[in-house]
Coordinates of C-alpha atoms in Angstrom, one line a residue:
Chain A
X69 CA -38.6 185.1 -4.4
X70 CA -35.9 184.8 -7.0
X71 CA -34.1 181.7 -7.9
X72 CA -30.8 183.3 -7.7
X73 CA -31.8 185.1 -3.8
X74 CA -32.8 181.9 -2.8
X75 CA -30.1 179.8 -3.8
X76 CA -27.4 182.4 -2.1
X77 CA -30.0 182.8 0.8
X78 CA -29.9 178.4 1.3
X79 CA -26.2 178.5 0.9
X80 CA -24.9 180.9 3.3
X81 CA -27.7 179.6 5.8
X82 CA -26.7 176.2 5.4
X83 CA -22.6 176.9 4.4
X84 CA -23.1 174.5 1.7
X85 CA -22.2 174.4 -2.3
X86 CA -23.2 170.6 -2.1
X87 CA -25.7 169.4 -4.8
X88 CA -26.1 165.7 -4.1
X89 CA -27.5 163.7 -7.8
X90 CA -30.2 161.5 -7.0
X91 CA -29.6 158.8 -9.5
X92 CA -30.9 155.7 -8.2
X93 CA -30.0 152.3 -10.0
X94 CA -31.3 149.1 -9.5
X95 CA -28.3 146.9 -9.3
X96 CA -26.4 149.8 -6.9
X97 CA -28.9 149.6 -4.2
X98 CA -27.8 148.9 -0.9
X99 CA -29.1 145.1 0.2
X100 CA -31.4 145.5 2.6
X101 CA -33.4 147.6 0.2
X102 CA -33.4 145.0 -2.4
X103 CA -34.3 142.6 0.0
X104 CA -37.8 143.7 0.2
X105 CA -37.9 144.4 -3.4
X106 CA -41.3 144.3 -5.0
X107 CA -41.9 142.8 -8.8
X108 CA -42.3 144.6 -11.3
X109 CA -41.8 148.7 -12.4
X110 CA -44.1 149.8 -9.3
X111 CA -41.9 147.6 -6.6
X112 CA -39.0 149.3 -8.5
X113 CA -40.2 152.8 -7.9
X114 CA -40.9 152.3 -4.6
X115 CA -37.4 150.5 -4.1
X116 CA -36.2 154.0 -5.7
X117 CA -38.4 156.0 -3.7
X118 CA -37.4 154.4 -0.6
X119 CA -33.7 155.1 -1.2
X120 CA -33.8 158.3 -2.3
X121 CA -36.0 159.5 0.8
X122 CA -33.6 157.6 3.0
X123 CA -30.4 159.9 1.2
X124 CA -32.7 163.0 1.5
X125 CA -32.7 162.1 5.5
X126 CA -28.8 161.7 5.5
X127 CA -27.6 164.2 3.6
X128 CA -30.2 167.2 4.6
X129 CA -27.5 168.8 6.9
X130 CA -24.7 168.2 4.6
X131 CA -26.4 169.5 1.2
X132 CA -28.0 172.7 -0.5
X133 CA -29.4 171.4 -3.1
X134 CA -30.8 167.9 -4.8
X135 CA -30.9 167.1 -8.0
X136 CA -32.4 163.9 -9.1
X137 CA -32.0 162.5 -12.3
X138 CA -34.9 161.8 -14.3
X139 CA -34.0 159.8 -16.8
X140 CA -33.7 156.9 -14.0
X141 CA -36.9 157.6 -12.6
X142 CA -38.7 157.6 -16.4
X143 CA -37.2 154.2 -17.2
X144 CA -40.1 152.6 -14.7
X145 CA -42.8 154.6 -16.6
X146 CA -45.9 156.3 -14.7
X147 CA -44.8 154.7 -11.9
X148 CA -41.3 155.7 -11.9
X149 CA -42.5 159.4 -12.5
X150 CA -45.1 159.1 -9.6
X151 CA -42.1 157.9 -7.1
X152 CA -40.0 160.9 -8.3
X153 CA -43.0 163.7 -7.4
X154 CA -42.9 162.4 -3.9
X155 CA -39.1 162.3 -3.7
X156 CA -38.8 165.8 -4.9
X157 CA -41.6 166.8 -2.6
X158 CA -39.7 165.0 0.5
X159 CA -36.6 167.0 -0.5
X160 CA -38.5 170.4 -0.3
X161 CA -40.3 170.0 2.8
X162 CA -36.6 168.8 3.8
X163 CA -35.7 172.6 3.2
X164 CA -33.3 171.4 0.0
X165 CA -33.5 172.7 -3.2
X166 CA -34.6 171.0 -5.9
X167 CA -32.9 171.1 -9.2
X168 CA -34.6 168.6 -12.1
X169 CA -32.0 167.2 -14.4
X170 CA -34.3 166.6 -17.6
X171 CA -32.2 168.5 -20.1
X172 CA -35.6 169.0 -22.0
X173 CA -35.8 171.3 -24.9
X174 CA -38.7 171.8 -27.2
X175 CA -40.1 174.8 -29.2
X176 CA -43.5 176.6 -28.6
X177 CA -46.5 174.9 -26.3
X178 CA -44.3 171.8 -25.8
X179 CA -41.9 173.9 -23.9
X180 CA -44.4 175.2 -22.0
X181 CA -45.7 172.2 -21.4
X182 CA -42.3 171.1 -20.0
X183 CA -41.8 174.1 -18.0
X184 CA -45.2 173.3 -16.5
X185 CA -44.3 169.7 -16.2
X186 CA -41.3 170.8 -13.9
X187 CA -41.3 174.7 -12.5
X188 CA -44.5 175.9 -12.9
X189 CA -47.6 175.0 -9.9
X190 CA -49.8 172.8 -10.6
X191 CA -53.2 172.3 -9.7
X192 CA -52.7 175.2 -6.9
X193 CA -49.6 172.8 -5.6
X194 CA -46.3 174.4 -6.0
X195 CA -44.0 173.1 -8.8
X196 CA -42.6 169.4 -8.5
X197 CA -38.8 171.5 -8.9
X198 CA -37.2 174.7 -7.6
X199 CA -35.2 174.3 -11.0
X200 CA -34.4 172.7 -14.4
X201 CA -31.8 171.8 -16.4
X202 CA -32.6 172.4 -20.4
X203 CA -30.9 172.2 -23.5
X204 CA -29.8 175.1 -25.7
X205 CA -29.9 173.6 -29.5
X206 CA -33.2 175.1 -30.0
X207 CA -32.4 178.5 -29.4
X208 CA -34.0 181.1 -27.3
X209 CA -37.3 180.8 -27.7
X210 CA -36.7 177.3 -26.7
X211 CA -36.1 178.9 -23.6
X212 CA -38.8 181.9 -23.3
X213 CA -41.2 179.8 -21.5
X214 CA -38.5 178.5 -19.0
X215 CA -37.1 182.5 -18.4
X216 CA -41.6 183.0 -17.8
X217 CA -41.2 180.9 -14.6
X218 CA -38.1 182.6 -13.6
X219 CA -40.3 185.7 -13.5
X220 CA -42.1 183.7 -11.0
X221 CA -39.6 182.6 -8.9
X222 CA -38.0 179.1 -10.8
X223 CA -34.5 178.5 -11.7
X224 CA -33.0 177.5 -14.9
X225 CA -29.7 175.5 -15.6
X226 CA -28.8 175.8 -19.4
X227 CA -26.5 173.1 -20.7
X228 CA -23.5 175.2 -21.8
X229 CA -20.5 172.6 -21.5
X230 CA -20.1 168.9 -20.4
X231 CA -17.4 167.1 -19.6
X232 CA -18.1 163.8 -21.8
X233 CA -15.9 163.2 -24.6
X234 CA -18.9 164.0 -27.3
X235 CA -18.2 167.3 -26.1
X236 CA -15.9 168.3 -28.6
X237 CA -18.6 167.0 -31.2
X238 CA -20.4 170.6 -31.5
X239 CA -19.7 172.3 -27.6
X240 CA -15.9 172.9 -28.9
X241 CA -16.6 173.9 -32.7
X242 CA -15.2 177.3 -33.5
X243 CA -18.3 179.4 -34.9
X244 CA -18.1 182.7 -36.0
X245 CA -14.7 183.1 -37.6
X246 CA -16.2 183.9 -41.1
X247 CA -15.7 187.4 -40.0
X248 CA -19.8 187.7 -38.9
X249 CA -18.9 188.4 -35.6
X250 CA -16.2 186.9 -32.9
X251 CA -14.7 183.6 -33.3
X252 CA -15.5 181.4 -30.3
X253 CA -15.8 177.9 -29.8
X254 CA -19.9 177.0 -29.8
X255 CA -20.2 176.6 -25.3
X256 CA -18.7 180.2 -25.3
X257 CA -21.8 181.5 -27.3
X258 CA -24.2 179.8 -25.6
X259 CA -22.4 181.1 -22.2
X260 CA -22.8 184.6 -23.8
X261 CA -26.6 183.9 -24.5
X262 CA -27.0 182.4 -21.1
X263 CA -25.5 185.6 -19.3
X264 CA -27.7 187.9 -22.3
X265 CA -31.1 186.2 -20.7
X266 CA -30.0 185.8 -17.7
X267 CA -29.4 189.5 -16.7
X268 CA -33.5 190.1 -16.2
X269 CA -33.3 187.9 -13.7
X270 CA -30.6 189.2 -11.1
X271 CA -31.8 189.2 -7.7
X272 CA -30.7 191.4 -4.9
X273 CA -28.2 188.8 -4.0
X274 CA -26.4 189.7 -7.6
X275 CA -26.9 186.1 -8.8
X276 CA -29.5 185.8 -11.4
X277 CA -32.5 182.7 -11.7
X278 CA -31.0 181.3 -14.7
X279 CA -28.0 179.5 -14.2
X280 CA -25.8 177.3 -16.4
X281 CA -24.3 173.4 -16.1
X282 CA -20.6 173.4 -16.8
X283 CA -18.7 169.9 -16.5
X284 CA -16.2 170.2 -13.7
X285 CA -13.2 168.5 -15.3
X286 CA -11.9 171.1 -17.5
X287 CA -10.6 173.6 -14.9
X288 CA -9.6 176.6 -17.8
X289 CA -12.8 176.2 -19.2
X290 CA -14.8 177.2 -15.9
X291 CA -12.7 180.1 -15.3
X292 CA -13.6 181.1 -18.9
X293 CA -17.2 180.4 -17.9
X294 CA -17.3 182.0 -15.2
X295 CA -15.8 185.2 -16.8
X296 CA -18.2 184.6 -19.4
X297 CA -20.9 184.7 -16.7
X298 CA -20.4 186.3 -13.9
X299 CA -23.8 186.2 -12.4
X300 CA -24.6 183.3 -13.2
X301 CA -24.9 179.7 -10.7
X302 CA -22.9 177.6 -11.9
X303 CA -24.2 173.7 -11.8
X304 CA -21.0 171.6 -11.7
X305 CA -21.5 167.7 -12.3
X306 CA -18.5 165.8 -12.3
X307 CA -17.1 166.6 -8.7
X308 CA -16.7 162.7 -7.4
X309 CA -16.7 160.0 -9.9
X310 CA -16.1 161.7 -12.9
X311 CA -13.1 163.7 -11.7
X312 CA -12.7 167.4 -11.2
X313 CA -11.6 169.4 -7.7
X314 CA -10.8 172.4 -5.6
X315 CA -9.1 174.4 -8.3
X316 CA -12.2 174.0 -10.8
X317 CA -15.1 175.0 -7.5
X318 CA -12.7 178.0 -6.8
X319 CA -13.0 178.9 -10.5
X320 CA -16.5 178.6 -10.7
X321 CA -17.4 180.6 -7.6
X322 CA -15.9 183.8 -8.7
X323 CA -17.2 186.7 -6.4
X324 CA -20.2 184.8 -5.1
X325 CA -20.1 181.9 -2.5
X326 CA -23.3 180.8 -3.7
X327 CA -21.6 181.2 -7.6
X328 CA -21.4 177.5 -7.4
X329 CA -23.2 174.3 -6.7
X330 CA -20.9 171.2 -6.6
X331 CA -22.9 168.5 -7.7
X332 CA -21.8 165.1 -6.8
X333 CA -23.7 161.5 -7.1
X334 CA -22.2 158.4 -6.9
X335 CA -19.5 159.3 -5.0
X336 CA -21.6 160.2 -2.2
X337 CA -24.7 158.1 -2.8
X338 CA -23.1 155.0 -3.4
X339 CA -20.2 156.0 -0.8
X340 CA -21.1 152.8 1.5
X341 CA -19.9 150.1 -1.6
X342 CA -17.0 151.9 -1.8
X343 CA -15.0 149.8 1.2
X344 CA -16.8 152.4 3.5
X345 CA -19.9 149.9 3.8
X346 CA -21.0 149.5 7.9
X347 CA -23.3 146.9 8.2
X348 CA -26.5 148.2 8.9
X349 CA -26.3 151.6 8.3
X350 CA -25.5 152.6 4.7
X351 CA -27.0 156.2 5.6
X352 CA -24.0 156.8 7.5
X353 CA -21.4 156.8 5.3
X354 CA -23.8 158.4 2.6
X355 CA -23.7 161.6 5.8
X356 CA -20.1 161.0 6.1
X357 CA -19.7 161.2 2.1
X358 CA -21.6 164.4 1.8
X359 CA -19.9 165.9 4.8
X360 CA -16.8 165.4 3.4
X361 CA -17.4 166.8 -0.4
X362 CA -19.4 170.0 1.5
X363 CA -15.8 170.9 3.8
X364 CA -13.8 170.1 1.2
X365 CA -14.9 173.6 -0.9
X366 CA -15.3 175.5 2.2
X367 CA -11.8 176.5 3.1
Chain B
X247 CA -35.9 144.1 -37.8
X248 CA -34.3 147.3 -39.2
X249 CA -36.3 150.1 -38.0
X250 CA -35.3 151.8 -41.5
X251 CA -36.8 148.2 -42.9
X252 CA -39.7 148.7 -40.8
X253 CA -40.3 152.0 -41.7
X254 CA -40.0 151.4 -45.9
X255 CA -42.4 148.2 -45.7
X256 CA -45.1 150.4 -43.7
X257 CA -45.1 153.2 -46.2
X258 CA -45.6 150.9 -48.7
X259 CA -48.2 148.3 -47.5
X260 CA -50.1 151.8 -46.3
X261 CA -49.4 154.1 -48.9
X262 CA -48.9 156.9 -46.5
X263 CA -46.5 158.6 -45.2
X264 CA -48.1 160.9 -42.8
X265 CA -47.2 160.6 -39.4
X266 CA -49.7 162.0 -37.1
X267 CA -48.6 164.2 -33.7
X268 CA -50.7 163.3 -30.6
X269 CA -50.4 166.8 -28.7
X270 CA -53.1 166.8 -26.6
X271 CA -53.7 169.8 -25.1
X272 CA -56.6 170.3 -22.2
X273 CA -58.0 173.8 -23.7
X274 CA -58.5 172.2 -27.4
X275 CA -60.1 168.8 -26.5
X276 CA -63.6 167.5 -28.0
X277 CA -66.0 169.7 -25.8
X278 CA -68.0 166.0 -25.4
X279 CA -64.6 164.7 -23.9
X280 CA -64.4 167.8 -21.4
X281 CA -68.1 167.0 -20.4
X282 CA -67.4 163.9 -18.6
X283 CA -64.1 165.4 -17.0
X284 CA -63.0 164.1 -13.8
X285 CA -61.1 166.2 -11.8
X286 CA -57.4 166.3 -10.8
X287 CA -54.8 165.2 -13.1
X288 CA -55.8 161.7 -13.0
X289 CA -59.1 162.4 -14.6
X290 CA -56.9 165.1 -17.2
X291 CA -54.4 162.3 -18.1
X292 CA -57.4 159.7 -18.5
X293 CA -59.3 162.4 -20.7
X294 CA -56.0 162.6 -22.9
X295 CA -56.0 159.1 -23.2
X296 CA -59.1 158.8 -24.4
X297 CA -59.0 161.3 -26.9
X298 CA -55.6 159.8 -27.9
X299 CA -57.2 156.3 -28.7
X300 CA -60.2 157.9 -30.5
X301 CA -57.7 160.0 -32.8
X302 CA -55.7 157.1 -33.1
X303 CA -58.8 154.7 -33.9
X304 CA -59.8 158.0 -36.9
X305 CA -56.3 157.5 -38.3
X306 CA -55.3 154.0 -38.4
X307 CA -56.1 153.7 -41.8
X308 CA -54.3 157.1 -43.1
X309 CA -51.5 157.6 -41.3
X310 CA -47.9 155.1 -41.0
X311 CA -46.8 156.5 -37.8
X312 CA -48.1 158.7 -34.7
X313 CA -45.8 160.8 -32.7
X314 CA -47.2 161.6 -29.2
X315 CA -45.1 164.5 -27.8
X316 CA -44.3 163.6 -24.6
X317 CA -44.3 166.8 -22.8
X318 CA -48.1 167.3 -23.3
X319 CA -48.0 164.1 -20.7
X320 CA -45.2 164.8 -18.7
X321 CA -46.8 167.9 -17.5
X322 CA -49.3 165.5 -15.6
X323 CA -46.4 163.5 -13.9
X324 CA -47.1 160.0 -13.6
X325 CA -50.6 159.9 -14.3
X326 CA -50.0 161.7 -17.7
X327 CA -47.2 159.0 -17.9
X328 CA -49.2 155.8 -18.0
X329 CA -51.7 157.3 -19.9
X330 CA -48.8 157.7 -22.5
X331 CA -48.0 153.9 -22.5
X332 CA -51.1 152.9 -22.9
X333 CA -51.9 155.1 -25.7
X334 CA -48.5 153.9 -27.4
X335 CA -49.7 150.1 -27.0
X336 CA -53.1 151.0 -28.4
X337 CA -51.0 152.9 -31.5
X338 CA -48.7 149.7 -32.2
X339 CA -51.6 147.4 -32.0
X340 CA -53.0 149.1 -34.7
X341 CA -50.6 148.8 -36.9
X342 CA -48.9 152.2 -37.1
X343 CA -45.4 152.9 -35.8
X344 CA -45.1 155.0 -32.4
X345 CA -42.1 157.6 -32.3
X346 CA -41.7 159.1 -29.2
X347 CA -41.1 162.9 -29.5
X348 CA -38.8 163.2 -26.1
X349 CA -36.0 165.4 -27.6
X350 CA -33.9 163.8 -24.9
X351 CA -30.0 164.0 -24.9
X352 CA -27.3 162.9 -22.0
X353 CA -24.7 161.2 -21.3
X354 CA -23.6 158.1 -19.9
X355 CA -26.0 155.6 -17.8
X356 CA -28.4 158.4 -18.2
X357 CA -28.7 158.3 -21.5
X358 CA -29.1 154.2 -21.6
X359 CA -31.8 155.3 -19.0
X360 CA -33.5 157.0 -21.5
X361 CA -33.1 154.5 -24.4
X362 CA -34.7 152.0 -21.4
X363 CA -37.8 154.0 -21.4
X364 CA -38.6 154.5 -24.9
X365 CA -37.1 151.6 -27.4
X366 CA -35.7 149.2 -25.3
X367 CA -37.6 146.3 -24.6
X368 CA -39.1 146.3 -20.1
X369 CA -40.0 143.6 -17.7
X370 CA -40.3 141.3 -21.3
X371 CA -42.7 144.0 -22.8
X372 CA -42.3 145.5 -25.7
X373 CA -40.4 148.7 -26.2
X374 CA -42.9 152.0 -25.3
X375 CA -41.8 153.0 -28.5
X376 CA -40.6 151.9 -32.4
X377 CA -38.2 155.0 -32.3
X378 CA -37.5 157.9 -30.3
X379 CA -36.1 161.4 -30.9
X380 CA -32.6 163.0 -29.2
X381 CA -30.9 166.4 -29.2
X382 CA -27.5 165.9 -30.4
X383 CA -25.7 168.7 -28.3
X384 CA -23.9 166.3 -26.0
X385 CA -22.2 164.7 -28.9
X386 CA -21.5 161.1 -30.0
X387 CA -21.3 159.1 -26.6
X388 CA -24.8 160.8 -25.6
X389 CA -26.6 158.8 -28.7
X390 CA -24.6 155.6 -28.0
X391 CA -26.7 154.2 -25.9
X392 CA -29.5 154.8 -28.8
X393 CA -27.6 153.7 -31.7
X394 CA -27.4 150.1 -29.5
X395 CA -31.0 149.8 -29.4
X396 CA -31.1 150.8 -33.2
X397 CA -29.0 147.6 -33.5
X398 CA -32.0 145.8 -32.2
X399 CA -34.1 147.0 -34.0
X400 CA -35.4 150.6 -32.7
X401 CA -35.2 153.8 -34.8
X402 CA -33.8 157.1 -34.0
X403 CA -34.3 160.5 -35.2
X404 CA -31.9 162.8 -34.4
X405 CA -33.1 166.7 -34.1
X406 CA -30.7 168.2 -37.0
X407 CA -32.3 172.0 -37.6
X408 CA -36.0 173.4 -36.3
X409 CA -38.3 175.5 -37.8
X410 CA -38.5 178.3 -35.0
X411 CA -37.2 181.8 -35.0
X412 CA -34.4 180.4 -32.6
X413 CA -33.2 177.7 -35.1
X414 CA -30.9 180.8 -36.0
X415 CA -29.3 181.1 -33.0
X416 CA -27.0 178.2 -32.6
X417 CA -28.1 175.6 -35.6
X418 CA -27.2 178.4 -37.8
X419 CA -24.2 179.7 -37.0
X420 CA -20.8 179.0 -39.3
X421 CA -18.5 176.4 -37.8
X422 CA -15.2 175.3 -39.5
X423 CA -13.8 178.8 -40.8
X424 CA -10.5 179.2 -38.8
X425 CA -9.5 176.5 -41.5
X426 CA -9.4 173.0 -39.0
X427 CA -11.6 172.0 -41.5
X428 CA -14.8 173.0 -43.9
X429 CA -16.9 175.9 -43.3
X430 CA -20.5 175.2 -43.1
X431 CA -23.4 175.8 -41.0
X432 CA -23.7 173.8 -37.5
X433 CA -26.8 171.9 -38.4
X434 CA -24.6 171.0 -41.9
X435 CA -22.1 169.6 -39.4
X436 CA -24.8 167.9 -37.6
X437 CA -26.4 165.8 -40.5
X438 CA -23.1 164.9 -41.3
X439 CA -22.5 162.8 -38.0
X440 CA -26.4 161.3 -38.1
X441 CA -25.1 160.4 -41.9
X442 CA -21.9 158.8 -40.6
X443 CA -23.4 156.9 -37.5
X444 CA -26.6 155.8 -39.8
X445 CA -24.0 154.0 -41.9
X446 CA -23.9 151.1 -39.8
X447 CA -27.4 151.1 -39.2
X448 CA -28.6 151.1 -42.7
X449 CA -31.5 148.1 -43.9
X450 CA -31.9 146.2 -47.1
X451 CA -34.4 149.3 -48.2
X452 CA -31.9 151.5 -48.3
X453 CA -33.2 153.2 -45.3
X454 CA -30.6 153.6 -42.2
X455 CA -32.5 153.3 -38.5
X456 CA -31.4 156.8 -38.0
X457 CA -33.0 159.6 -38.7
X458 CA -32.9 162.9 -38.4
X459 CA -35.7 165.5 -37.5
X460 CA -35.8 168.5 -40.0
X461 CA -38.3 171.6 -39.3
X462 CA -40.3 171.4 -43.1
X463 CA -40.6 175.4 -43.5
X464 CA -37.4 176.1 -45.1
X465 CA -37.2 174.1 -48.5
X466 CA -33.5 174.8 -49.4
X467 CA -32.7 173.7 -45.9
X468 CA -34.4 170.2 -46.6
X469 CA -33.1 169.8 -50.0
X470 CA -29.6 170.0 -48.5
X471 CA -30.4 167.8 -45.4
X472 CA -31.3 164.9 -48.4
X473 CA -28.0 165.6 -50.1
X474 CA -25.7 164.9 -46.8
X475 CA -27.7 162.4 -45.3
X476 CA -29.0 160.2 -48.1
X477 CA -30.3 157.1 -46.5
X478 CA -31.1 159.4 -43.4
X479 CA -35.5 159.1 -43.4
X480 CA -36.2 162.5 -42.7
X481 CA -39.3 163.1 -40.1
X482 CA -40.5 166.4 -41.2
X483 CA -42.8 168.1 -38.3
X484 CA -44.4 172.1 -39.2
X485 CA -46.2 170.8 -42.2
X486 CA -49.7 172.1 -41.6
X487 CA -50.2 174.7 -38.9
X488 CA -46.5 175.7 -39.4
X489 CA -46.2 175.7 -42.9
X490 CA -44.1 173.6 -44.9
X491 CA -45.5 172.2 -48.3
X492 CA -45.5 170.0 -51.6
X493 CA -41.6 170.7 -52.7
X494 CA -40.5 170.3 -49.3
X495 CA -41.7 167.0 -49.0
X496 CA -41.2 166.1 -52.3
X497 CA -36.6 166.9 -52.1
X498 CA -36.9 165.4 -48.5
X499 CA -38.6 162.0 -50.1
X500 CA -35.4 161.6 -52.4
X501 CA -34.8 158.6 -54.3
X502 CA -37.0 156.3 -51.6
X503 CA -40.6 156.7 -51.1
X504 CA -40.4 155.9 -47.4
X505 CA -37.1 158.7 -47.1
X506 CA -39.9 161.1 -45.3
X507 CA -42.2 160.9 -42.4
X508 CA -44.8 164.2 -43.0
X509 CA -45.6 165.0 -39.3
X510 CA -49.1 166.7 -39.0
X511 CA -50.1 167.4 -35.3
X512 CA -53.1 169.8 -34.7
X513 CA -54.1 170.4 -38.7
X514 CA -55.3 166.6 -38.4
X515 CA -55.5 166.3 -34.3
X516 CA -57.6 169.5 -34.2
X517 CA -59.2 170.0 -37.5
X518 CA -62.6 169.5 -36.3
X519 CA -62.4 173.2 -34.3
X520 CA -61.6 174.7 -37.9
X521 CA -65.0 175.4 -39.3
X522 CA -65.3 171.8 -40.0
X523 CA -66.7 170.5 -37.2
X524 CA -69.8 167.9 -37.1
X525 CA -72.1 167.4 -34.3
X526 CA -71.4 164.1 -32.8
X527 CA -68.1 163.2 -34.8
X528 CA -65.6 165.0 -34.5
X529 CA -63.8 162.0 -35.6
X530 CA -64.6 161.9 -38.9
X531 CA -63.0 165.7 -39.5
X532 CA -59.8 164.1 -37.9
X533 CA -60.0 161.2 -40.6
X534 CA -60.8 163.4 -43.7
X535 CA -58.3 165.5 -42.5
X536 CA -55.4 163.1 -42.2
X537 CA -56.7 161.5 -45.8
X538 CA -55.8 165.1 -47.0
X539 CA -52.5 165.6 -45.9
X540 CA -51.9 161.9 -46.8
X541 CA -52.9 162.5 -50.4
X542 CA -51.3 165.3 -51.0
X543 CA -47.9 164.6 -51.0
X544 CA -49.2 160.9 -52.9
X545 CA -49.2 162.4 -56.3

């Protein structure tokens, strides 16, 4: 089925925009898990593996979505990556979606390799993700392969705008103002691409497979996003920790209530070191975390 | 040491400066490779190691650097992963620099997460890799965490412009004509910041730590790319199967002889399957091959 059905299907079945970022870190992890801690990368792994399984368990009610970060996971090598395939395959037999932060983007058989690596089955198994984030520098047919598995039911997040401070680096560059075509800063362009290849891929639902990341702490600019692309899922890091709030979400989910996935990490996986910590059961304030970010977007 | 250091002193105790892309790909392998095939993607990853070590063991004595892309391993998760390390600890041992062809780009911890698993040093191990190569569409903070390692003596290479028909549609494009500053295309723009972090990062060869990636089919395009980044070693990947040539190389060297890596992947990897094949060794078409490309751009 299309990405886009699916993710509006999975929200309105489960009244939930919450994405919760699965970005384990050694020194964050709650005692009792380091407590048993194996040496080495592979006791690391499974430390991470553990965790993450135990956030799947306490957030499954709470959440839509998943998406673990992989860079944390490919810091412990094969075995980090080997942890990570089971995680994401935890998460999907949870009933969550799973959205894999890589950010990759290469050109030609390397991009098909990483669209096999992430949304594509393998070996008569279905994908390790339900989506992936990619980068846009490399232009569309950087993408092509990506948009091939949204044929076949994969979803796409395109990096159109972050919220770091590098982002005024090249996202906030005006281009085109030498009269070739409409001056813009560079995000609006690749919004404007993103909607172009995303309109193949509209489901029934009205919300295409190929989505877009938008950092959640400049409110204007997700409303111009959103206008930008209106069928588009918006992926919204940056709810939690790094700031953002209501205003932004409502922004972002335009005409669709599945328009937007709030994606929020350490402020829910890490909730229980935040003065919320009950000895014994960490998982419960991770619940209580998620449950609160999920009701506070739903009116 | 200075990964620029690093880089001039093996171009000139090898004479080479061909860098030599490990993209192993299932369908193209030695057909006496395929014969012993185990199944699964255990026994895919351990076939792509193997033919890894063998191309590397053809080249050692041709080649200053190998650049496995990492995608081609990815796509077997974990397995493909450890087959990758060990392939990389097989290349360094032999003498020839390993730059990681990742492409990766974040922000934040995730980004130090991906310096950890490519040229930072693990568990007391060497670094996976001499240098690694970003996408710089985040900005400034997202290579950060890179540019530290660089201080320590890893390299960088920074993806400026690509060779593919999508270079056009963002690296292209005019930036800096509404008059905040000059007008200029955004890859300009882009070697302009690699140039201006490099600074700090520049050896007593001349040759900064950071580099920047520049697709070798559009001469005019490299030529510039020396001018605004003059200490900036160059790695140039499309010469071979996607064209490139003799002037390219020749106005990305500049004034240093180690200013360009010449990245050959399946005109050396694969050159056995071009009409040249031997029964029995297929190694030794790999090794005349890489002596060819080697030579040619050695006057």
């Amino acid at each position: 089925m299309n990405f886009g059905d699916r993710l509006a299907h999975a929200v309105e079945r489960r009244q939930s925009n919450l994405c919760v970022g699965l970005d384990p870190r050694m020194e964050l992890l709650p005692p009792a898990l380091l407590a048993s801690l194996r040496p080495g990368r592979a006791g690391r792994a499974r430390a991470y593996e553990r965790f993450c399984a135990m956030v799947v368990e306490a957030v499954r009610d709470e959440a839509v979505a998943v998406k673990p970060q992989i860079a944390f996971f490919e810091a412990l090598g094969g075995h980090g990556l080997s942890a990570l395939e089971r995680v994401c395959a935890l998460a999907r037999d949870a009933g969550l979606l799973v959205i894999a932060d890589a950010k990759r983007g290469d050109i030609g058989s390397t991009a098909s390799a990483y669209a096999e690596a992430w949304v594509r089955p393998r070996d008569g198994e279905p994908p390790v993700a339900d989506a992936v984030t990619v980068n846009p520098y490399l232009g569309r047919d950087s993408l092509a392969p990506f948009l091939a598995a949204c044929a076949e039911g994969a979803g796409l997040f395109v990096v159109v705008h972050t919220s770091n401070p590098g982002a005024s680096d090249l996202q906030s560059l005006t281009v085109g103002s030498d009269g070739a075509d409409r001056a813009e800063p560079l995000w609006e362009r690749v919004a404007r691409l993103v909607a172009e290849l995303g309109a193949a891929y509209v489901g029934s639902s009205g919300l295409s497979a190929v989505g877009a990341v938008m950092g959640a702490t400049r409110p204007h600019a997700v409303e111009r996003a959103r206008e930008l692309m209106p069928r588009t899922p918006l992926l919204l890091p940056g709810v939690g920790v790094q700031g953002g709030g209501a205003r932004t979400v409502g922004a972002a989910l335009g005409a669709h209530r599945a328009g937007a996935l709030v994606s929020a990490s350490r402020s829910v996986i890490y909730a229980w070191r935040d003065g919320r910590e009950r000895p014994g059961d960490w998982r419960e304030a991770v619940r209580d975390a998620a449950a609160d970010v999920r009701l506070s977007f739903r009116g």
